[in-house]
PDB file of C-alpha atoms in Angstrom:
ATOM      1  CA  UNK M   8      -0.046  -0.181  -0.043  1.00 63.00           C
ATOM      2  CA  UNK M   9       2.896   2.302   0.876  1.00 68.00           C
ATOM      3  CA  UNK M  10       4.748   1.637  -2.643  1.00 66.00           C
ATOM      4  CA  UNK M  11       1.466   2.276  -4.343  1.00 67.00           C
ATOM      5  CA  UNK M  12       0.953   5.835  -2.675  1.00 73.00           C
ATOM      6  CA  UNK M  13       4.676   6.564  -3.425  1.00 74.00           C
ATOM      7  CA  UNK M  14       4.371   5.516  -6.886  1.00 73.00           C
ATOM      8  CA  UNK M  15       1.039   7.509  -7.578  1.00 75.00           C
ATOM      9  CA  UNK M  16       2.792  10.527  -5.995  1.00 79.00           C
ATOM     10  CA  UNK M  17       5.732  10.061  -8.247  1.00 78.00           C
ATOM     11  CA  UNK M  18       3.846   9.445 -11.088  1.00 79.00           C
ATOM     12  CA  UNK M  19       1.786  12.554 -10.886  1.00 77.00           C
ATOM     13  CA  UNK M  20       5.151  14.700  -9.996  1.00 84.00           C
ATOM     14  CA  UNK M  21       6.963  13.442 -13.336  1.00 86.00           C
ATOM     15  CA  UNK M  22       3.973  13.251 -15.694  1.00 84.00           C
ATOM     16  CA  UNK M  23       3.338  17.112 -15.478  1.00 86.00           C
ATOM     17  CA  UNK M  24       6.869  18.131 -16.575  1.00 91.00           C
ATOM     18  CA  UNK M  25       7.096  15.348 -19.167  1.00 91.00           C
ATOM     19  CA  UNK M  26       3.636  16.503 -20.530  1.00 89.00           C
ATOM     20  CA  UNK M  27       4.982  19.868 -20.640  1.00 91.00           C
ATOM     21  CA  UNK M  28       8.285  18.770 -22.637  1.00 93.00           C
ATOM     22  CA  UNK M  29       6.428  17.205 -24.792  1.00 92.00           C
ATOM     23  CA  UNK M  30       4.048  19.901 -25.749  1.00 93.00           C
ATOM     24  CA  UNK M  31       7.204  22.302 -25.790  1.00 93.00           C
ATOM     25  CA  UNK M  32       8.757  19.795 -28.378  1.00 92.00           C
ATOM     26  CA  UNK M  33       5.653  19.588 -30.530  1.00 92.00           C
ATOM     27  CA  UNK M  34       5.739  23.464 -30.567  1.00 93.00           C
ATOM     28  CA  UNK M  35       9.160  23.398 -31.944  1.00 93.00           C
ATOM     29  CA  UNK M  36       8.679  21.205 -34.414  1.00 90.00           C
ATOM     30  CA  UNK M  37       5.692  23.209 -35.913  1.00 91.00           C
ATOM     31  CA  UNK M  38       7.632  26.303 -35.501  1.00 91.00           C
ATOM     32  CA  UNK M  39       7.444  27.979 -39.391  1.00 90.00           C
ATOM     33  CA  UNK M  40      11.155  28.843 -38.708  1.00 88.00           C
ATOM     34  CA  UNK M  41      12.413  24.898 -37.617  1.00 89.00           C
ATOM     35  CA  UNK M  42      14.649  23.653 -40.112  1.00 93.00           C
ATOM     36  CA  UNK M  43      14.605  19.807 -40.805  1.00 91.00           C
ATOM     37  CA  UNK M  44      17.688  19.096 -38.099  1.00 93.00           C
ATOM     38  CA  UNK M  45      15.617  21.240 -35.483  1.00 92.00           C
ATOM     39  CA  UNK M  46      12.381  19.052 -36.311  1.00 91.00           C
ATOM     40  CA  UNK M  47      14.316  16.005 -36.135  1.00 92.00           C
ATOM     41  CA  UNK M  48      15.591  16.763 -32.445  1.00 92.00           C
ATOM     42  CA  UNK M  49      12.045  17.877 -31.521  1.00 92.00           C
ATOM     43  CA  UNK M  50      10.712  14.379 -32.579  1.00 91.00           C
ATOM     44  CA  UNK M  51      13.427  12.521 -30.726  1.00 92.00           C
ATOM     45  CA  UNK M  52      12.454  14.703 -27.539  1.00 93.00           C
ATOM     46  CA  UNK M  53       9.226  13.693 -27.749  1.00 91.00           C
ATOM     47  CA  UNK M  54       9.894  10.218 -28.497  1.00 87.00           C
ATOM     48  CA  UNK M  55      12.129  10.042 -25.466  1.00 88.00           C
ATOM     49  CA  UNK M  56       9.501  11.741 -23.390  1.00 90.00           C
ATOM     50  CA  UNK M  57       6.909   9.239 -24.566  1.00 86.00           C
ATOM     51  CA  UNK M  58       9.086   6.433 -23.351  1.00 81.00           C
ATOM     52  CA  UNK M  59       9.590   8.240 -19.757  1.00 84.00           C
ATOM     53  CA  UNK M  60       5.574   8.502 -19.841  1.00 83.00           C
ATOM     54  CA  UNK M  61       5.172   4.681 -20.797  1.00 78.00           C
ATOM     55  CA  UNK M  62       7.756   3.552 -17.674  1.00 75.00           C
ATOM     56  CA  UNK M  63       5.908   5.989 -15.225  1.00 77.00           C
ATOM     57  CA  UNK M  64       2.351   3.952 -16.213  1.00 74.00           C
ATOM     58  CA  UNK M  65       3.808   0.658 -15.777  1.00 68.00           C
ATOM     59  CA  UNK M  66       5.258   1.335 -12.581  1.00 69.00           C
ATOM     60  CA  UNK M  67       2.117   2.728 -11.446  1.00 70.00           C
ATOM     61  CA  UNK M  68       0.333  -0.312 -12.606  1.00 65.00           C
ATOM     62  CA  UNK M  69       2.960  -2.686 -11.088  1.00 60.00           C
ATOM     63  CA  UNK M  70       2.228  -0.903  -7.646  1.00 60.00           C
ATOM     64  CA  UNK M  71      -1.458  -0.600  -7.843  1.00 58.00           C
ATOM     65  CA  UNK M  72      -3.550  -2.939  -5.808  1.00 49.00           C
ATOM     66  CA  UNK M  73      -5.982  -4.861  -7.676  1.00 47.00           C
ATOM     67  CA  UNK M  74      -7.982  -5.852  -4.532  1.00 45.00           C
ATOM     68  CA  UNK M  75     -11.039  -8.260  -5.510  1.00 44.00           C
ATOM     69  CA  UNK M  76     -10.633  -7.296  -9.332  1.00 59.00           C
ATOM     70  CA  UNK M  77     -11.326 -10.427 -11.139  1.00 72.00           C
ATOM     71  CA  UNK M  78      -9.011 -11.523 -14.040  1.00 85.00           C
ATOM     72  CA  UNK M  79      -9.390  -9.718 -17.291  1.00 91.00           C
ATOM     73  CA  UNK M  80      -7.638 -10.725 -20.996  1.00 94.00           C
ATOM     74  CA  UNK M  81      -4.374  -9.606 -22.027  1.00 94.00           C
ATOM     75  CA  UNK M  82      -1.867 -10.225 -24.399  1.00 96.00           C
ATOM     76  CA  UNK M  83       1.626 -12.095 -23.210  1.00 96.00           C
ATOM     77  CA  UNK M  84       3.333  -9.306 -24.992  1.00 95.00           C
ATOM     78  CA  UNK M  85       1.957  -6.773 -22.805  1.00 93.00           C
ATOM     79  CA  UNK M  86       2.695  -8.589 -19.699  1.00 94.00           C
ATOM     80  CA  UNK M  87       6.251  -9.099 -20.684  1.00 95.00           C
ATOM     81  CA  UNK M  88       7.004  -5.741 -21.904  1.00 92.00           C
ATOM     82  CA  UNK M  89       5.256  -4.158 -18.841  1.00 88.00           C
ATOM     83  CA  UNK M  90       7.537  -5.784 -16.597  1.00 89.00           C
ATOM     84  CA  UNK M  91      10.871  -5.522 -18.543  1.00 90.00           C
ATOM     85  CA  UNK M  92      10.442  -1.745 -18.970  1.00 84.00           C
ATOM     86  CA  UNK M  93      11.087  -1.588 -15.582  1.00 79.00           C
ATOM     87  CA  UNK M  94      14.246  -3.404 -15.380  1.00 87.00           C
ATOM     88  CA  UNK M  95      15.805  -3.516 -18.847  1.00 88.00           C
ATOM     89  CA  UNK M  96      18.056  -0.506 -18.155  1.00 85.00           C
ATOM     90  CA  UNK M  97      19.353  -2.451 -14.925  1.00 88.00           C
ATOM     91  CA  UNK M  98      20.237  -5.427 -16.802  1.00 93.00           C
ATOM     92  CA  UNK M  99      21.796  -3.520 -19.479  1.00 91.00           C
ATOM     93  CA  UNK M 100      24.197  -1.800 -16.777  1.00 91.00           C
ATOM     94  CA  UNK M 101      24.969  -5.256 -15.455  1.00 94.00           C
ATOM     95  CA  UNK M 102      25.943  -6.260 -18.819  1.00 95.00           C
ATOM     96  CA  UNK M 103      23.467  -8.940 -18.983  1.00 96.00           C
ATOM     97  CA  UNK M 104      21.774  -9.776 -22.468  1.00 96.00           C
ATOM     98  CA  UNK M 105      18.134 -10.685 -23.018  1.00 95.00           C
ATOM     99  CA  UNK M 106      16.603 -12.809 -25.357  1.00 96.00           C
ATOM    100  CA  UNK M 107      12.694 -12.904 -25.727  1.00 97.00           C
ATOM    101  CA  UNK M 108      10.791 -15.765 -27.652  1.00 97.00           C
ATOM    102  CA  UNK M 109       7.105 -15.468 -28.090  1.00 97.00           C
ATOM    103  CA  UNK M 110       5.335 -17.864 -30.013  1.00 96.00           C
ATOM    104  CA  UNK M 111       3.171 -16.940 -32.758  1.00 94.00           C
ATOM    105  CA  UNK M 112      -0.601 -16.988 -32.254  1.00 93.00           C
ATOM    106  CA  UNK M 113      -0.848 -16.990 -28.812  1.00 96.00           C
ATOM    107  CA  UNK M 114      -4.162 -16.690 -27.171  1.00 95.00           C
ATOM    108  CA  UNK M 115      -4.848 -13.755 -24.832  1.00 96.00           C
ATOM    109  CA  UNK M 116      -4.215 -14.856 -21.254  1.00 96.00           C
ATOM    110  CA  UNK M 117      -7.126 -14.017 -18.689  1.00 95.00           C
ATOM    111  CA  UNK M 118      -5.284 -12.802 -15.329  1.00 94.00           C
ATOM    112  CA  UNK M 119      -4.556 -10.303 -12.948  1.00 91.00           C
ATOM    113  CA  UNK M 120      -1.968  -8.676 -15.050  1.00 89.00           C
ATOM    114  CA  UNK M 121      -0.145  -6.608 -12.290  1.00 84.00           C
ATOM    115  CA  UNK M 122       0.359  -9.932 -10.442  1.00 89.00           C
ATOM    116  CA  UNK M 123       1.860 -11.900 -13.199  1.00 93.00           C
ATOM    117  CA  UNK M 124       4.323  -9.143 -14.178  1.00 91.00           C
ATOM    118  CA  UNK M 125       5.119  -8.995 -10.438  1.00 87.00           C
ATOM    119  CA  UNK M 126       6.064 -12.695 -10.747  1.00 92.00           C
ATOM    120  CA  UNK M 127       7.858 -12.059 -14.083  1.00 94.00           C
ATOM    121  CA  UNK M 128       9.889  -9.198 -12.291  1.00 90.00           C
ATOM    122  CA  UNK M 129      10.715 -11.497  -9.607  1.00 89.00           C
ATOM    123  CA  UNK M 130      11.897 -14.598 -11.595  1.00 94.00           C
ATOM    124  CA  UNK M 131      14.143 -11.849 -13.722  1.00 95.00           C
ATOM    125  CA  UNK M 132      15.515 -10.206 -10.764  1.00 91.00           C
ATOM    126  CA  UNK M 133      16.887 -13.846  -9.322  1.00 91.00           C
ATOM    127  CA  UNK M 134      17.983 -14.797 -12.629  1.00 94.00           C
ATOM    128  CA  UNK M 135      20.264 -11.402 -12.656  1.00 94.00           C
ATOM    129  CA  UNK M 136      21.251 -11.982  -9.161  1.00 92.00           C
ATOM    130  CA  UNK M 137      22.558 -15.518 -10.194  1.00 92.00           C
ATOM    131  CA  UNK M 138      24.399 -14.226 -13.265  1.00 96.00           C
ATOM    132  CA  UNK M 139      26.170 -11.250 -11.547  1.00 94.00           C
ATOM    133  CA  UNK M 140      27.259 -13.950  -8.630  1.00 92.00           C
ATOM    134  CA  UNK M 141      28.696 -15.904 -11.605  1.00 93.00           C
ATOM    135  CA  UNK M 142      29.824 -13.648 -13.929  1.00 94.00           C
ATOM    136  CA  UNK M 143      31.591 -10.120 -12.798  1.00 88.00           C
ATOM    137  CA  UNK M 144      32.055  -8.905 -16.150  1.00 90.00           C
ATOM    138  CA  UNK M 145      30.766  -9.613 -19.672  1.00 90.00           C
ATOM    139  CA  UNK M 146      30.357 -12.993 -20.786  1.00 93.00           C
ATOM    140  CA  UNK M 147      28.469 -14.624 -23.579  1.00 93.00           C
ATOM    141  CA  UNK M 148      26.607 -17.053 -21.027  1.00 94.00           C
ATOM    142  CA  UNK M 149      25.335 -13.861 -19.112  1.00 97.00           C
ATOM    143  CA  UNK M 150      22.233 -13.495 -20.652  1.00 96.00           C
ATOM    144  CA  UNK M 151      18.487 -14.190 -19.826  1.00 97.00           C
ATOM    145  CA  UNK M 152      16.216 -15.898 -22.090  1.00 97.00           C
ATOM    146  CA  UNK M 153      12.326 -15.304 -21.532  1.00 98.00           C
ATOM    147  CA  UNK M 154      10.179 -17.757 -23.763  1.00 97.00           C
ATOM    148  CA  UNK M 155       6.505 -17.849 -24.091  1.00 98.00           C
ATOM    149  CA  UNK M 156       4.576 -20.634 -25.660  1.00 97.00           C
ATOM    150  CA  UNK M 157       1.075 -22.450 -25.524  1.00 97.00           C
ATOM    151  CA  UNK M 158       0.435 -26.102 -24.724  1.00 96.00           C
ATOM    152  CA  UNK M 159      -2.832 -28.440 -23.982  1.00 95.00           C
ATOM    153  CA  UNK M 160      -3.441 -30.165 -20.929  1.00 93.00           C
ATOM    154  CA  UNK M 161      -6.595 -32.050 -20.242  1.00 90.00           C
ATOM    155  CA  UNK M 162      -8.141 -30.759 -23.515  1.00 91.00           C
ATOM    156  CA  UNK M 163      -7.636 -27.018 -22.159  1.00 93.00           C
ATOM    157  CA  UNK M 164      -5.065 -24.303 -23.367  1.00 96.00           C
ATOM    158  CA  UNK M 165      -2.424 -23.138 -20.923  1.00 97.00           C
ATOM    159  CA  UNK M 166       0.300 -20.561 -21.436  1.00 97.00           C
ATOM    160  CA  UNK M 167       3.951 -21.337 -20.422  1.00 97.00           C
ATOM    161  CA  UNK M 168       6.297 -18.368 -19.675  1.00 98.00           C
ATOM    162  CA  UNK M 169       9.802 -19.681 -18.928  1.00 98.00           C
ATOM    163  CA  UNK M 170      12.683 -17.577 -17.339  1.00 97.00           C
ATOM    164  CA  UNK M 171      16.043 -19.154 -17.924  1.00 97.00           C
ATOM    165  CA  UNK M 172      19.649 -18.119 -17.253  1.00 97.00           C
ATOM    166  CA  UNK M 173      23.090 -19.797 -17.037  1.00 96.00           C
ATOM    167  CA  UNK M 174      23.812 -18.587 -13.548  1.00 95.00           C
ATOM    168  CA  UNK M 175      25.153 -21.951 -12.117  1.00 93.00           C
ATOM    169  CA  UNK M 176      21.716 -23.374 -10.994  1.00 90.00           C
ATOM    170  CA  UNK M 177      20.451 -24.015  -7.957  1.00 87.00           C
ATOM    171  CA  UNK M 178      22.302 -26.371  -5.218  1.00 84.00           C
ATOM    172  CA  UNK M 179      20.094 -29.650  -4.829  1.00 83.00           C
ATOM    173  CA  UNK M 180      20.270 -29.234  -1.007  1.00 81.00           C
ATOM    174  CA  UNK M 181      18.159 -25.998  -1.100  1.00 81.00           C
ATOM    175  CA  UNK M 182      15.652 -27.016  -3.978  1.00 83.00           C
ATOM    176  CA  UNK M 183      12.987 -28.212  -1.500  1.00 77.00           C
ATOM    177  CA  UNK M 184      13.044 -25.191   0.225  1.00 78.00           C
ATOM    178  CA  UNK M 185      13.094 -22.439  -2.584  1.00 79.00           C
ATOM    179  CA  UNK M 186       9.626 -21.833  -2.618  1.00 78.00           C
ATOM    180  CA  UNK M 187       9.508 -21.421   1.287  1.00 73.00           C
ATOM    181  CA  UNK M 188       8.711 -18.000   2.889  1.00 63.00           C
ATOM    182  CA  UNK M 189      11.924 -16.112   4.262  1.00 56.00           C
ATOM    183  CA  UNK M 190      14.006 -18.906   2.762  1.00 53.00           C
ATOM    184  CA  UNK M 191      17.009 -17.094   0.929  1.00 59.00           C
ATOM    185  CA  UNK M 192      20.466 -18.075  -0.132  1.00 56.00           C
ATOM    186  CA  UNK M 193      21.416 -14.372  -0.345  1.00 57.00           C
ATOM    187  CA  UNK M 194      22.876 -11.949   2.084  1.00 49.00           C
ATOM    188  CA  UNK M 195      20.684 -10.035   4.702  1.00 45.00           C
ATOM    189  CA  UNK M 196      20.988  -6.706   2.501  1.00 45.00           C
ATOM    190  CA  UNK M 197      20.395  -8.598  -0.733  1.00 47.00           C
ATOM    191  CA  UNK M 198      16.834 -10.058  -0.375  1.00 48.00           C
ATOM    192  CA  UNK M 199      14.196 -10.891   1.997  1.00 42.00           C
ATOM    193  CA  UNK M 200      13.295 -14.518   0.590  1.00 46.00           C
ATOM    194  CA  UNK M 201       9.842 -13.663  -0.172  1.00 56.00           C
ATOM    195  CA  UNK M 202       9.996 -13.390  -3.899  1.00 70.00           C
ATOM    196  CA  UNK M 203       9.769 -16.875  -4.809  1.00 84.00           C
ATOM    197  CA  UNK M 204       7.299 -17.525  -2.206  1.00 81.00           C
ATOM    198  CA  UNK M 205       5.016 -14.805  -3.076  1.00 81.00           C
ATOM    199  CA  UNK M 206       5.357 -15.668  -6.915  1.00 88.00           C
ATOM    200  CA  UNK M 207       4.246 -19.151  -5.868  1.00 89.00           C
ATOM    201  CA  UNK M 208       1.320 -18.014  -4.237  1.00 87.00           C
ATOM    202  CA  UNK M 209       0.330 -15.833  -6.963  1.00 88.00           C
ATOM    203  CA  UNK M 210       0.534 -18.546  -9.551  1.00 93.00           C
ATOM    204  CA  UNK M 211      -1.373 -21.043  -7.368  1.00 91.00           C
ATOM    205  CA  UNK M 212      -4.230 -18.430  -6.672  1.00 89.00           C
ATOM    206  CA  UNK M 213      -4.338 -18.260 -10.715  1.00 93.00           C
ATOM    207  CA  UNK M 214      -4.974 -22.119 -10.872  1.00 93.00           C
ATOM    208  CA  UNK M 215      -1.193 -22.662 -12.224  1.00 95.00           C
ATOM    209  CA  UNK M 216       1.905 -23.838 -11.510  1.00 95.00           C
ATOM    210  CA  UNK M 217       5.482 -22.546 -10.865  1.00 95.00           C
ATOM    211  CA  UNK M 218       8.258 -25.138 -11.435  1.00 94.00           C
ATOM    212  CA  UNK M 219      11.754 -25.520 -11.425  1.00 93.00           C
ATOM    213  CA  UNK M 220      13.943 -26.865 -14.332  1.00 94.00           C
ATOM    214  CA  UNK M 221      17.214 -27.151 -12.569  1.00 93.00           C
ATOM    215  CA  UNK M 222      20.820 -27.820 -14.067  1.00 92.00           C
ATOM    216  CA  UNK M 223      23.226 -27.424 -11.181  1.00 90.00           C
ATOM    217  CA  UNK M 224      26.609 -26.014 -12.210  1.00 91.00           C
ATOM    218  CA  UNK M 225      24.873 -24.874 -15.255  1.00 94.00           C
ATOM    219  CA  UNK M 226      21.875 -22.884 -14.737  1.00 95.00           C
ATOM    220  CA  UNK M 227      18.105 -22.585 -13.986  1.00 95.00           C
ATOM    221  CA  UNK M 228      14.864 -22.322 -15.969  1.00 96.00           C
ATOM    222  CA  UNK M 229      11.361 -21.277 -14.049  1.00 96.00           C
ATOM    223  CA  UNK M 230       8.216 -22.154 -15.813  1.00 97.00           C
ATOM    224  CA  UNK M 231       4.787 -20.307 -15.160  1.00 97.00           C
ATOM    225  CA  UNK M 232       2.195 -22.509 -16.584  1.00 97.00           C
ATOM    226  CA  UNK M 233      -1.188 -20.798 -16.374  1.00 96.00           C
ATOM    227  CA  UNK M 234      -4.736 -21.647 -17.882  1.00 95.00           C
ATOM    228  CA  UNK M 235      -5.438 -19.339 -20.412  1.00 95.00           C
ATOM    229  CA  UNK M 236      -9.261 -18.746 -19.812  1.00 92.00           C
ATOM    230  CA  UNK M 237      -8.416 -17.501 -16.111  1.00 85.00           C
ATOM    231  CA  UNK M 238     -10.851 -20.072 -14.917  1.00 76.00           C
ATOM    232  CA  UNK M 239      -8.271 -20.867 -11.933  1.00 67.00           C
ATOM    233  CA  UNK M 240      -8.608 -17.326 -10.604  1.00 66.00           C
ATOM    234  CA  UNK M 241     -12.226 -17.242 -10.752  1.00 58.00           C
ATOM    235  CA  UNK M 242     -12.836 -20.365  -9.094  1.00 57.00           C
ATOM    236  CA  UNK M 243     -10.359 -19.183  -6.293  1.00 59.00           C
ATOM    237  CA  UNK M 244     -12.415 -16.242  -6.244  1.00 57.00           C
ATOM    238  CA  UNK M 245     -15.612 -18.013  -5.820  1.00 56.00           C
ATOM    239  CA  UNK M 246     -14.059 -20.214  -3.275  1.00 59.00           C
ATOM    240  CA  UNK M 247     -13.034 -17.166  -1.485  1.00 54.00           C
ATOM    241  CA  UNK M 248     -16.477 -15.542  -1.395  1.00 55.00           C
ATOM    242  CA  UNK M 249     -18.136 -18.965  -0.021  1.00 60.00           C
ATOM    243  CA  UNK M 250     -19.799 -19.413  -3.398  1.00 55.00           C
ATOM    244  CA  UNK M 251     -21.838 -16.502  -3.527  1.00 53.00           C
ATOM    245  CA  UNK M 252     -22.150 -15.329  -6.949  1.00 49.00           C
ATOM    246  CA  UNK M 253     -25.117 -12.878  -6.544  1.00 43.00           C
ATOM    247  CA  UNK M 254     -24.339  -9.730  -7.898  1.00 43.00           C
ATOM    248  CA  UNK M 255     -24.125  -6.044  -5.596  1.00 41.00           C
ATOM    249  CA  UNK M 256     -26.999  -3.719  -6.050  1.00 33.00           C
TER     250      UNK M 256
END
């Protein structure tokens, strides 16, 4: 709740000057005396300002509490781009490559978008930490791969989101505990041990599964598997409400 309040205030304070910048860029571009070069500069100012505005919107959406709002259809592309817009610069600074492979013709995913973005952010952040621990500088293996594909399970279409890295994998001795609350292999100042636990809970609430494909000494791949029709999260909502489907007047 505190993060949501902070993000809302930051978004307001940033959006106002950004809107002013975009308006001035438009005025410069449409100025009768503006040369071709000046118009190109103004166009670049507008484009970069739009990028700032998009990041602010994604930050606000990421922190917003969805409460009892049900699942809504969205595309996998929106989920991935929304999450990466908040962390792409950090990955670039750490010299981490990024590979995204989204299968063609994926159906829309009915989910609570903010929550699935949170899961993706947690998984990408964990992959980043593992890669930084294994490779201090640039290395061709220092990259994160994000894949999205569909598959059938019991005649229903599911979506699988995978986050894979070559950060050395998870030691076999700690694999049974990785989804336990407050369990972490990081130092006190690096993590709370809640990321995977919260992610596991979100995926479970959506009627899906969070699984680990582990290769000790090589890398790890976390698979988020969700029913595309959102039936899992709606079933959980009905269960939480005691089966009362009556509408509020």
